[in-house]
PDB file of C-alpha atoms in Angstrom:
ATOM      1  CA  VAL A 277     -26.711  -5.151   5.292  1.00 93.00           C
ATOM      2  CA  THR A 278     -23.038  -5.975   5.102  1.00 94.00           C
ATOM      3  CA  CYS A 279     -20.926  -4.583   2.380  1.00 95.00           C
ATOM      4  CA  GLY A 280     -17.628  -6.088   2.967  1.00 92.00           C
ATOM      5  CA  GLU A 281     -14.652  -3.552   3.216  1.00 93.00           C
ATOM      6  CA  GLN A 282     -17.339  -0.750   2.978  1.00 96.00           C
ATOM      7  CA  GLY A 283     -18.770  -1.752   6.352  1.00 96.00           C
ATOM      8  CA  CYS A 284     -22.556  -2.194   6.887  1.00 97.00           C
ATOM      9  CA  HIS A 285     -25.847  -0.307   6.686  1.00 97.00           C
ATOM     10  CA  TYR A 286     -28.323  -0.580   9.488  1.00 97.00           C
ATOM     11  CA  ARG A 287     -31.684   0.704  10.531  1.00 96.00           C
ATOM     12  CA  ASP A 288     -32.640   0.845  14.174  1.00 94.00           C
ATOM     13  CA  ARG A 289     -36.146   0.405  15.854  1.00 93.00           C
ATOM     14  CA  SER A 290     -36.882   4.071  15.454  1.00 96.00           C
ATOM     15  CA  GLY A 291     -36.281   3.904  11.715  1.00 96.00           C
ATOM     16  CA  GLU A 292     -33.073   5.816  11.857  1.00 96.00           C
ATOM     17  CA  ALA A 293     -30.745   4.561   9.158  1.00 97.00           C
ATOM     18  CA  GLY A 294     -26.973   4.611   9.281  1.00 97.00           C
ATOM     19  CA  HIS A 295     -23.590   3.415   8.204  1.00 98.00           C
ATOM     20  CA  TRP A 296     -20.891   1.518  10.208  1.00 97.00           C
ATOM     21  CA  PRO A 297     -17.450   1.380   8.660  1.00 97.00           C
ATOM     22  CA  ALA A 298     -15.483  -1.622   8.664  1.00 97.00           C
ATOM     23  CA  PHE A 299     -12.137  -1.886  10.430  1.00 97.00           C
ATOM     24  CA  PRO A 300      -9.195  -1.338   7.991  1.00 96.00           C
ATOM     25  CA  VAL A 301      -7.121  -4.592   7.874  1.00 96.00           C
ATOM     26  CA  GLU A 302      -4.675  -6.352   5.612  1.00 96.00           C
ATOM     27  CA  VAL A 303      -7.046  -9.006   4.100  1.00 95.00           C
ATOM     28  CA  VAL A 304      -5.838 -12.625   3.820  1.00 96.00           C
ATOM     29  CA  ASP A 305      -9.153 -14.416   3.086  1.00 96.00           C
ATOM     30  CA  THR A 306     -12.736 -13.223   3.209  1.00 94.00           C
ATOM     31  CA  THR A 307     -14.346 -16.660   3.357  1.00 96.00           C
ATOM     32  CA  GLY A 308     -16.670 -16.780   6.094  1.00 95.00           C
ATOM     33  CA  CYS A 309     -16.540 -12.910   7.055  1.00 96.00           C
ATOM     34  CA  GLY A 310     -20.134 -12.458   6.659  1.00 95.00           C
ATOM     35  CA  ASP A 311     -20.846 -15.573   8.741  1.00 96.00           C
ATOM     36  CA  ALA A 312     -18.480 -14.340  11.457  1.00 97.00           C
ATOM     37  CA  PHE A 313     -20.202 -10.882  11.428  1.00 97.00           C
ATOM     38  CA  HIS A 314     -23.645 -12.293  11.788  1.00 97.00           C
ATOM     39  CA  GLY A 315     -22.734 -14.801  14.225  1.00 98.00           C
ATOM     40  CA  SER A 316     -21.190 -12.253  16.424  1.00 98.00           C
ATOM     41  CA  TYR A 317     -24.204  -9.856  15.960  1.00 98.00           C
ATOM     42  CA  ALA A 318     -26.684 -12.459  16.847  1.00 98.00           C
ATOM     43  CA  ALA A 319     -24.753 -13.524  19.948  1.00 98.00           C
ATOM     44  CA  ASP A 320     -24.647  -9.929  21.264  1.00 98.00           C
ATOM     45  CA  LEU A 321     -28.249  -9.458  20.397  1.00 98.00           C
ATOM     46  CA  ALA A 322     -29.054 -12.367  22.661  1.00 98.00           C
ATOM     47  CA  ARG A 323     -26.924 -10.762  25.330  1.00 98.00           C
ATOM     48  CA  GLY A 324     -28.940  -7.627  25.080  1.00 98.00           C
ATOM     49  CA  LEU A 325     -26.122  -5.364  23.979  1.00 98.00           C
ATOM     50  CA  PRO A 326     -26.975  -1.890  22.317  1.00 97.00           C
ATOM     51  CA  LEU A 327     -27.064  -1.704  18.642  1.00 97.00           C
ATOM     52  CA  ARG A 328     -23.867   0.247  18.293  1.00 96.00           C
ATOM     53  CA  GLU A 329     -21.944  -2.139  20.462  1.00 98.00           C
ATOM     54  CA  ARG A 330     -23.274  -5.103  18.497  1.00 98.00           C
ATOM     55  CA  LEU A 331     -22.054  -3.450  15.265  1.00 98.00           C
ATOM     56  CA  ARG A 332     -18.714  -2.531  16.737  1.00 98.00           C
ATOM     57  CA  ARG A 333     -18.091  -6.148  17.976  1.00 98.00           C
ATOM     58  CA  ALA A 334     -19.561  -7.781  14.874  1.00 98.00           C
ATOM     59  CA  SER A 335     -17.258  -5.596  12.634  1.00 98.00           C
ATOM     60  CA  ALA A 336     -14.232  -6.400  14.710  1.00 98.00           C
ATOM     61  CA  THR A 337     -15.028 -10.104  14.563  1.00 98.00           C
ATOM     62  CA  ALA A 338     -15.187 -10.011  10.704  1.00 97.00           C
ATOM     63  CA  ALA A 339     -12.020  -7.899  10.730  1.00 97.00           C
ATOM     64  CA  LEU A 340     -10.127 -10.624  12.679  1.00 97.00           C
ATOM     65  CA  LYS A 341     -11.558 -13.331  10.398  1.00 97.00           C
ATOM     66  CA  ALA A 342     -10.369 -11.477   7.295  1.00 96.00           C
TER      67      ALA A 342
END
């Protein structure tokens, strides 16, 4: 679940829940940040990357978009 500047919350396959912080950035426009996050996440899921790496890359993608 994405929460904008507060990062995101996740639950892994074992049921463990956690929080991933957002990268601090000077925001210009948040339009499409969620789409960018989820697109990056989906692409890395298809590549077979581990959960934490997917979250890190998706967060970075959204930060660059912002």
